[in-house]
XYZ file of C-alpha atoms in Angstrom:
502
model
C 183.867 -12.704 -1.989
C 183.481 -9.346 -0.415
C 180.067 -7.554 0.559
C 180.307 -3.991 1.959
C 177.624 -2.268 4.058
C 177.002 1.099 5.627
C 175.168 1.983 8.209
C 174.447 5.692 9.951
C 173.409 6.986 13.276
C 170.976 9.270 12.188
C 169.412 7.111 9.038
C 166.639 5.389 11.107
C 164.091 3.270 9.418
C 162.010 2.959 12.307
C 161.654 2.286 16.170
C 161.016 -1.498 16.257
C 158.062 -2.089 18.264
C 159.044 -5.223 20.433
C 155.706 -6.831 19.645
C 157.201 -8.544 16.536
C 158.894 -11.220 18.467
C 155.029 -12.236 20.351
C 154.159 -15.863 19.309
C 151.266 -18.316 19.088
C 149.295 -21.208 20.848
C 146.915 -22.975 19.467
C 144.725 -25.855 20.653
C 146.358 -27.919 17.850
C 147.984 -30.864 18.667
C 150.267 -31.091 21.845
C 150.861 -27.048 21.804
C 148.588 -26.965 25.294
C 148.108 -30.499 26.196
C 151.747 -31.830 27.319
C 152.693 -28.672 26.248
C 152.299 -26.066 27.845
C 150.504 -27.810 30.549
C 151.157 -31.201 31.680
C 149.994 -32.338 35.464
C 152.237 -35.019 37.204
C 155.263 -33.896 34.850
C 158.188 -33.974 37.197
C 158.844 -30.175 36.784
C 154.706 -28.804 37.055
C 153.728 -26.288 39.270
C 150.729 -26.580 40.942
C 148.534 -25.248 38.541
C 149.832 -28.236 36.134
C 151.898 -25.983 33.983
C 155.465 -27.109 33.207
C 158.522 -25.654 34.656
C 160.956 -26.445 32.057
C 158.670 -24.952 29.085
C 158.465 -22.077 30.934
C 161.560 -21.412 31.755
C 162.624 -21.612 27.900
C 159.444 -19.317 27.302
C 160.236 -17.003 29.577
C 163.947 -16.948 28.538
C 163.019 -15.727 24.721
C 161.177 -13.039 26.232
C 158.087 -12.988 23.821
C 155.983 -10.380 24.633
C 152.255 -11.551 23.680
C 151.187 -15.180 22.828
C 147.981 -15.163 20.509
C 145.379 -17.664 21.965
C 143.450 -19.748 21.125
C 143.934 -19.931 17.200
C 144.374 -20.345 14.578
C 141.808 -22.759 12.407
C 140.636 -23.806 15.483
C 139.340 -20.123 16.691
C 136.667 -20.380 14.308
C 134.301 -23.538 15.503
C 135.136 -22.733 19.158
C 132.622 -21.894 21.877
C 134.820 -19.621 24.380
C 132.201 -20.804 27.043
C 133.275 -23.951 26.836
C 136.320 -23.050 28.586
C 135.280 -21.741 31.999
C 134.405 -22.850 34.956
C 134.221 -25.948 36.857
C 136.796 -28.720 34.783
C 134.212 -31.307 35.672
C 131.320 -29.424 34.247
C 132.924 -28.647 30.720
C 132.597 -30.263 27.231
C 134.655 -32.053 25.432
C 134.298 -31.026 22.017
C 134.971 -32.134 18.178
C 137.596 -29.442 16.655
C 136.830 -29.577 13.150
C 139.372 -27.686 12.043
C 142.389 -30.369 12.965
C 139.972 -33.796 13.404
C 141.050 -33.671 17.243
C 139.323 -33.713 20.780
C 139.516 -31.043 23.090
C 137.945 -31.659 26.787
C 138.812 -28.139 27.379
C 140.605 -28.025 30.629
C 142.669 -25.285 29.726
C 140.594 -22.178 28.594
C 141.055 -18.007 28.676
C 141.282 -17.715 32.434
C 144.038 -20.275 32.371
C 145.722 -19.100 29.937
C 145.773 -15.787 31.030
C 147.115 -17.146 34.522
C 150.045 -18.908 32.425
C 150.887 -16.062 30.632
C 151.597 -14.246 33.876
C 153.769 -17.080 34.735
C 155.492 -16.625 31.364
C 156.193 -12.976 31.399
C 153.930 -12.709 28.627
C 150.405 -11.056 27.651
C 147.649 -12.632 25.817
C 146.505 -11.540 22.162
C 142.912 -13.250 22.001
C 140.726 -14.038 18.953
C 137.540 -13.947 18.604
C 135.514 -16.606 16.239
C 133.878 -14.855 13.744
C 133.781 -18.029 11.669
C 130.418 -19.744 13.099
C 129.766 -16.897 15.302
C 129.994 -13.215 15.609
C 129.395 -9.764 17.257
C 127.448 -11.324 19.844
C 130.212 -13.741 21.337
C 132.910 -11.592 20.903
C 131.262 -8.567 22.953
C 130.557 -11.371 25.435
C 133.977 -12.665 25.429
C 135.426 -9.241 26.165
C 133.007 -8.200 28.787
C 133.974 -11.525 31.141
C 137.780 -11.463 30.408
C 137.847 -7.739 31.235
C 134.809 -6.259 33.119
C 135.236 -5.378 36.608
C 132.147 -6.554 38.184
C 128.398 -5.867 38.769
C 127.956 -7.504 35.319
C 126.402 -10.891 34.385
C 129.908 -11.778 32.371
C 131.972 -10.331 34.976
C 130.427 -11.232 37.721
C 130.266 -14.744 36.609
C 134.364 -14.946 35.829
C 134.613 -13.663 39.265
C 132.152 -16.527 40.533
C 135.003 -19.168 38.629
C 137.511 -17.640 40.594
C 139.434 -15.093 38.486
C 137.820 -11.512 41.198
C 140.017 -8.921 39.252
C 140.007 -8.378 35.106
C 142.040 -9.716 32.470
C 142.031 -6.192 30.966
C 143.156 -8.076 27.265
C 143.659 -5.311 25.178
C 145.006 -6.947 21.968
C 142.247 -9.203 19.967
C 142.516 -10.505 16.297
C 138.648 -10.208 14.883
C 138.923 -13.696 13.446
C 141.370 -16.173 11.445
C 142.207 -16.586 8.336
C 138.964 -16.234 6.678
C 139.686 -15.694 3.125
C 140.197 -19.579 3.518
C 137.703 -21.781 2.051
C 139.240 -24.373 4.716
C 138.036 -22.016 7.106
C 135.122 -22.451 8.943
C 132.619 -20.059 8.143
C 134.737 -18.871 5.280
C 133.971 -15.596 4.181
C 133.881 -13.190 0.793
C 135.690 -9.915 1.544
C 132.527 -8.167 1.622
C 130.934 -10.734 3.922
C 133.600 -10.772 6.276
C 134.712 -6.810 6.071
C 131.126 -6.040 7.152
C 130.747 -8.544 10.325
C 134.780 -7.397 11.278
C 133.285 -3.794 11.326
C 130.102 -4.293 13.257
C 132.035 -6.332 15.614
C 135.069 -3.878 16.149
C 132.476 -1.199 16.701
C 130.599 -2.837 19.205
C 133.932 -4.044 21.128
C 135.189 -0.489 20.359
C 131.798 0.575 22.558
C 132.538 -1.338 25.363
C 136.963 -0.138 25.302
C 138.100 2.482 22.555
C 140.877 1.732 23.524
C 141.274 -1.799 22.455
C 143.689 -2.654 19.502
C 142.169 -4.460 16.832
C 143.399 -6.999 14.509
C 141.568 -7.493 10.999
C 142.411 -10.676 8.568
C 144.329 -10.203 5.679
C 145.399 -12.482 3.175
C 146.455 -16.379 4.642
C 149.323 -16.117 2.590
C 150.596 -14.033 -0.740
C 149.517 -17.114 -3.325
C 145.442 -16.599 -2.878
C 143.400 -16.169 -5.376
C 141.803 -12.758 -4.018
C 145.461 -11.750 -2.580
C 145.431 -8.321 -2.390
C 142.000 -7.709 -3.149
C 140.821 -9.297 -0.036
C 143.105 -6.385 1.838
C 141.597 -3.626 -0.407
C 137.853 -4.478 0.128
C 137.989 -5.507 4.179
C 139.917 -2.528 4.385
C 137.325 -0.295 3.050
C 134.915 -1.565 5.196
C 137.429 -1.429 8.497
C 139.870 1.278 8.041
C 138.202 3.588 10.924
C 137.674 0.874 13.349
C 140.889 -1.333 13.343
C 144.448 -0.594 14.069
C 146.298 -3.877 12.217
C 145.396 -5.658 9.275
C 146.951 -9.894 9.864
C 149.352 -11.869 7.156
C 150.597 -15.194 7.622
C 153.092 -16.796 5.608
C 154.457 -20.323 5.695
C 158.125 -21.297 4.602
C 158.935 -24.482 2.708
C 161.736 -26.344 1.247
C 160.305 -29.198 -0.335
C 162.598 -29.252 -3.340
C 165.463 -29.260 -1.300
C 166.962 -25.996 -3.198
C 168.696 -24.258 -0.867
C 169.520 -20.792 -2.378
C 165.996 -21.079 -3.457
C 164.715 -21.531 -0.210
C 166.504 -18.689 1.524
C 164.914 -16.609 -1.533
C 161.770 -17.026 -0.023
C 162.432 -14.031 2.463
C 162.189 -11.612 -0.608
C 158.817 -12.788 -1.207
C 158.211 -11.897 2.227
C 159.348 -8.465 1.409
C 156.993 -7.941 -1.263
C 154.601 -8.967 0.412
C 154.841 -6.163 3.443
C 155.344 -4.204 0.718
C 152.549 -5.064 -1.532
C 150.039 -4.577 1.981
C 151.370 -1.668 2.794
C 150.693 0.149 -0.793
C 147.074 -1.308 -0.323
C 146.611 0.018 2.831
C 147.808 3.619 2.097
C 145.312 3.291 -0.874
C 142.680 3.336 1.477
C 143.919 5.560 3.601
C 143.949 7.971 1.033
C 140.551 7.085 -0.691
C 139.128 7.408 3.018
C 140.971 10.936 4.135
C 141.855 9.442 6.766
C 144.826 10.450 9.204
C 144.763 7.000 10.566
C 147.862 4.862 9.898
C 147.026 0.813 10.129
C 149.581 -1.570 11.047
C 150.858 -4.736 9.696
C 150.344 -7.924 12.257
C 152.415 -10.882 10.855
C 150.857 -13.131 13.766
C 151.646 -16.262 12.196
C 155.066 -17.171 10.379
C 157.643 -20.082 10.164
C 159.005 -23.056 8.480
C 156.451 -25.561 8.177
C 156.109 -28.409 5.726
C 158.775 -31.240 7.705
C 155.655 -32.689 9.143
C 152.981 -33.056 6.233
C 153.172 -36.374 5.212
C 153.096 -37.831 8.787
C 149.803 -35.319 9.627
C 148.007 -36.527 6.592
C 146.832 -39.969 8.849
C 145.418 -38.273 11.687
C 144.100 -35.345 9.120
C 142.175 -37.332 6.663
C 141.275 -40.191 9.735
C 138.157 -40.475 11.471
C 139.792 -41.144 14.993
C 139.591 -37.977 16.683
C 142.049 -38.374 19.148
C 143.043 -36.199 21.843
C 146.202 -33.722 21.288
C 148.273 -35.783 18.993
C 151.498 -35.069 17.646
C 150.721 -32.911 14.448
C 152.476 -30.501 13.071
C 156.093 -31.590 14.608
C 158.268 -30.321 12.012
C 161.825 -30.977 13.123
C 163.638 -28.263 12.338
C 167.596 -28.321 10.788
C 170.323 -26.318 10.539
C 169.083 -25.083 6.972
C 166.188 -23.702 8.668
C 168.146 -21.415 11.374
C 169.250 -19.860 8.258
C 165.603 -18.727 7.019
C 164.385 -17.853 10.296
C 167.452 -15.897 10.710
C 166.092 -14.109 7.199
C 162.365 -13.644 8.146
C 163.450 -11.822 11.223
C 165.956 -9.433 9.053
C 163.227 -8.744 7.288
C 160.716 -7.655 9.783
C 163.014 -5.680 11.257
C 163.919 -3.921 7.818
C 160.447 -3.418 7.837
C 159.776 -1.976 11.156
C 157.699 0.897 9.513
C 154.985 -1.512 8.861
C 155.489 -4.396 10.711
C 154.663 -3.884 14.275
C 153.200 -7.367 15.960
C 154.958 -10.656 14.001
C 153.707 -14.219 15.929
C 156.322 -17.007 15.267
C 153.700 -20.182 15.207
C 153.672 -21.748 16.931
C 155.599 -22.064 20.653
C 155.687 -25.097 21.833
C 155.656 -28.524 19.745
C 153.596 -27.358 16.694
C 155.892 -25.757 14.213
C 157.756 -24.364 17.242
C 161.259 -23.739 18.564
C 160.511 -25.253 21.649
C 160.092 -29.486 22.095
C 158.510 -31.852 25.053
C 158.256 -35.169 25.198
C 155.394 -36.314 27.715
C 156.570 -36.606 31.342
C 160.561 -36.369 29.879
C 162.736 -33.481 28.729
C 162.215 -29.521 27.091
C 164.648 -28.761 24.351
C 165.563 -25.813 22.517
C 164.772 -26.453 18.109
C 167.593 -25.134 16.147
C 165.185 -22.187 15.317
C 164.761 -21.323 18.885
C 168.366 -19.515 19.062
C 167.599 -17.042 16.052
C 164.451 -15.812 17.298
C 165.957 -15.590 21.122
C 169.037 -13.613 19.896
C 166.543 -11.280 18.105
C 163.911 -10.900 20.746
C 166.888 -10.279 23.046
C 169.340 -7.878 21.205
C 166.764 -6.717 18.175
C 164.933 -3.927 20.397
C 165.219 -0.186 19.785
C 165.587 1.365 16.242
C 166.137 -0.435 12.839
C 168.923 1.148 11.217
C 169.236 1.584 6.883
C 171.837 -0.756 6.215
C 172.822 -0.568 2.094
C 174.876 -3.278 0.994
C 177.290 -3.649 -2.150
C 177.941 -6.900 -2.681
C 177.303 -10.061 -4.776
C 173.586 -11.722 -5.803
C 172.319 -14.318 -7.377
C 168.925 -15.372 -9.240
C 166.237 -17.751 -8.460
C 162.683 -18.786 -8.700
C 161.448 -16.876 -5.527
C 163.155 -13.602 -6.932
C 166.025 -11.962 -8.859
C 169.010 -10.103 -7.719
C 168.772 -12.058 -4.204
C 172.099 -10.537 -1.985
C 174.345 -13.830 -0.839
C 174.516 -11.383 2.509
C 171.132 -10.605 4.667
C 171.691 -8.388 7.152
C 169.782 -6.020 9.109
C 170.783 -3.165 12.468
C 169.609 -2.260 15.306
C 170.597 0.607 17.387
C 169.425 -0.035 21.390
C 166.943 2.169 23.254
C 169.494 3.279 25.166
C 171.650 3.918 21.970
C 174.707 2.459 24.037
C 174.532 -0.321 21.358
C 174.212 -1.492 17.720
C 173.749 -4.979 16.504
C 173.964 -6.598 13.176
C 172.000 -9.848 11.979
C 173.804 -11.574 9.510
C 173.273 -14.733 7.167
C 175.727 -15.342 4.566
C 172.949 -17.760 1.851
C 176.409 -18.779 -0.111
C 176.827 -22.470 -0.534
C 180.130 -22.355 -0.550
C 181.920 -19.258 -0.208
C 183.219 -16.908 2.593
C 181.654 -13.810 2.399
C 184.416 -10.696 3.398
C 182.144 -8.154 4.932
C 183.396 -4.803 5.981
C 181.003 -2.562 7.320
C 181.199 1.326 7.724
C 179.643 2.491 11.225
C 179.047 6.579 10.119
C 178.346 8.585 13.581
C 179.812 5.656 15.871
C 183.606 6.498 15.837
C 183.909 4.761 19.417
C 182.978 1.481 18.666
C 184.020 -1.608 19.640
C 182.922 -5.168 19.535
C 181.376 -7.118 22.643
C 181.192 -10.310 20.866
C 180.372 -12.434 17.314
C 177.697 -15.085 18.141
C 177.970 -17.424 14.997
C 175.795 -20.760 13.878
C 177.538 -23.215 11.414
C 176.880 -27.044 10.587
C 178.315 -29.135 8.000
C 175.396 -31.105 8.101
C 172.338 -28.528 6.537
C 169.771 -31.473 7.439
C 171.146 -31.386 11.210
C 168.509 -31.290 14.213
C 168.318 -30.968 18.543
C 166.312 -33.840 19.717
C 165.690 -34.983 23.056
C 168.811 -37.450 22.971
C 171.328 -34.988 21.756
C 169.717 -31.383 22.152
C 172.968 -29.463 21.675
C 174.321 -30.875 17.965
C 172.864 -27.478 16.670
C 173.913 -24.615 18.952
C 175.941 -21.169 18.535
C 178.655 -20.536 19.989
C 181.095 -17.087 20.458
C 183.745 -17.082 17.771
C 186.885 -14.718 16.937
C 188.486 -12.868 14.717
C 185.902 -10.304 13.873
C 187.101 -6.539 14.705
C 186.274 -2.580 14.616
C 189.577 -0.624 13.918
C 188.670 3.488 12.981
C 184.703 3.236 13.033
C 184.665 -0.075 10.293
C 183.575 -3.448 11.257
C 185.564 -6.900 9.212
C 184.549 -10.189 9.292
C 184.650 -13.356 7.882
C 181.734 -14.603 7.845
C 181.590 -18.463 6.968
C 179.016 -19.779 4.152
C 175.764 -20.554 5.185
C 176.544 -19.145 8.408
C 174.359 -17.249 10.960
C 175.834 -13.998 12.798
C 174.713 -11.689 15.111
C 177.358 -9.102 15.858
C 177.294 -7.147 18.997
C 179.107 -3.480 19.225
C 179.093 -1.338 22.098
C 178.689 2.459 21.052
């Protein structure tokens, strides 16, 4: 089969803003607790943070980590989290059924962020509280001094400001498994009152607003309409989350699933120039996609500890174990948020470490790398600078999640320094090798610095700690640029990203 694509120098989409490759923590599960931080493990520093996660954190390059949820944002007490260890709570997390004594909080967080190379995105509960705790919360993380909140971080040890200037107003609360589930009205209102008063203490803050928890609600995309009538002025991002499942083991299906994700972004964004337009506003808000993945490997196993009355502390939930099949549909979600770079500007893979993540421990052993973690390193690292129009010709096929789905997903990106352009590719055929020729208009010099490919036989493959390298790319031949056009064979079911040099 043959699939043709152009792509131009001068037809931009958009600059990509290199927030869409941030990610998430949560105090779910192990994410924190032999996670990220794990005293006495061979490689922690002395803080108690491990060296091999963040090495593997720091090599993807994520640019913000949201913190500290997630369901469990919105029954949490962000006092409980400072000061003295000994002095501080352990606490019931309704949201997951789990125990949290609350030894890592916001100032260490913030300190391991720093270690990772990373910034923190903070939310704010606005589930069983409000304005009240979140103008408090902002004041201690990023106050100088000469203030009761700011003088008392500085009393536990943190003398100079956070200075956080990314915070989500909330999570999730169109949810009625939310706690303190909202109405859009309810929820608009308090998200106003509460960006204002944050907005009085820094205008210059950024400002994330819920959205929709995913595109299947009930009150999906009225919920965007009415919060943003109530926001528009006082926000700069409106949040959508969307989870990605293969539980009837359709492949071509599955891989569908990105389209959905299209019309979503593109559903959201209609909504929000509605608004924008009812309001007279000259106000453009964003898209934050701060949580996204694969998750439904782990359900089953969860449902013990979910519907138990043990309340253990940081469990293994939510460990999907990801395959091959999934580097394929990670490899799609990220073509599509760069596609849609004019909207999309913060996108949280969730979560980092353990929990739905790319990235594996096992308590006081070995870090490994989940087949998804090579996908969303190979776009953090080469998917920076300006998404390129790429229009393809080639074949399609039908399926539940949409019509007229192209066997080739690809998206371009031109570097900052425009030196560079690379391609992310995923041929969805089952079976066939797609021919792909690609015209580079306004690049006659050319030439290719390498074809990183992934390919299993196996679709159900999977790294563990006993064999963390059965899924892994590798650099691969036979792919060329001859007069300003690009071939390759690109193998079925195959991920690609194609470097050129410019």
């Amino acid at each position: 089969m043959k699939a043709n694509v152009t792509v131009h120098r001068d037809f931009a989409i958009s600059p990509i803003d290199d927030r869409v490759y941030s990610s998430f923590l949560e105090h779910l599960g192990r994410a924190i607790y032999t996670g990220i931080y794990e005293p006495g493990h061979p490689t922690a520093d002395a803080d108690g943070f491990r060296g091999d996660v963040l090495d593997l954190v720091r090599a993807v390059k994520t640019p913000y980590v949201r913190y500290p949820g997630g369901n469990f944002v919105s029954a949490y007490n962000w006092e409980d989290g400072i000061g003295p260890r000994d002095q501080r709570p352990t606490r019931l997390d309704l949201a997951w059924r789990t125990r949290d004594d609350n030894r890592i909080g916001v100032n260490e967080f913030v300190d391991w962020c720093k270690k990772a190379d990373t910034k923190p995105m903070l939310a704010v509960n606005l589930g069983s509280r409000g304005l009240d705790a979140a103008r408090n919360f902002v004041e201690y993380c990023n106050h100088p001094g000469g203030s009761y909140w700011s003088d008392l971080r500085r009393s536990h040890g943190w003398k100079d400001p956070h200075n956080v200037k990314l915070w989500c107003l909330g999570n999730e609360m169109d949810g009625p498994w939310q706690v303190g589930h909202k109405t859009a009205e309810e929820y608009g209102r308090l998200a106003n009152e509460t960006a204002k008063a944050m907005r009085l203490f820094d205008k210059s803050l950024e400002l994330v607003v819920c959205g929709s928890s995913n595109s299947d609600m009930p009150t999906y995309p009225d919920w965007e309409a009415t919060v943003l009538e109530h926001t528009y002025d006082s926000i700069d991002h409106i949040s959508l989350h969307m989870y990605f499942a293969n539980n009837e083991h359709d492949t071509l299906n599955y891989l569908a699933k990105a389209e959905k994700l299209d019309r979503y972004i593109n559903t959201i964004g209609g909504v929000i120039d509605f608004i924008k337009a009812k309001k007279r506003s000259k106000k453009d808000v964003k898209i934050s996609f701060d949580e996204w993945n694969v998750w439904y490997h782990s359900r089953e196993q969860d449902k013990k500890i979910l519907e138990g009355d043990e309340w253990p502390d940081a469990p293994h939930l939510l460990e999907d174990l990801y395959n091959f099949e999934d580097v394929l549909q990670v490899g799609g979600i990220l073509n599509t948020f760069i596609r849609r770079a004019d909207r999309v500007k913060i996108a949280c893979i969730a979560q980092l470490v353990n929990v739905i993540a790319p990235i594996m421990t096992e308590e006081g052993g070995p870090a490994w790398k989940q087949t998804i973690y090579y996908p969303f390193l190979y776009a953090s690292l080469y998917g920076r600078g300006t998404s390129l129009r790429a229009v393809v010709d080639g074949p399609t096929y039908d399926s539940t999640s949409g019509d007229d789905v192209p066997y080739l997903d690809v998206s371009a990106v031109r570097s900052p320094e425009g030196d560079a352009v690379t391609f992310f590719v995923v041929n969805r055929h089952l079976t066939e090798t797609l021919d792909l020729t690609a015209a580079l208009e306004g690049f006659p010099k050319a030439s290719l610095v390498e074809h990183i490919q992934m390919t299993h036989p196996d679709l159900r493959a999977i790294n563990t700690a006993a064999n963390p390298d059965n899924v892994v790319p590798k650099t691969v031949s036979g792919t060329h640029v001859e007069a300003g056009t690009l071939m390759s064979k690109l193998p079925p079911l195959s991920y690609n990203v194609i470097r050129l040099s410019v």
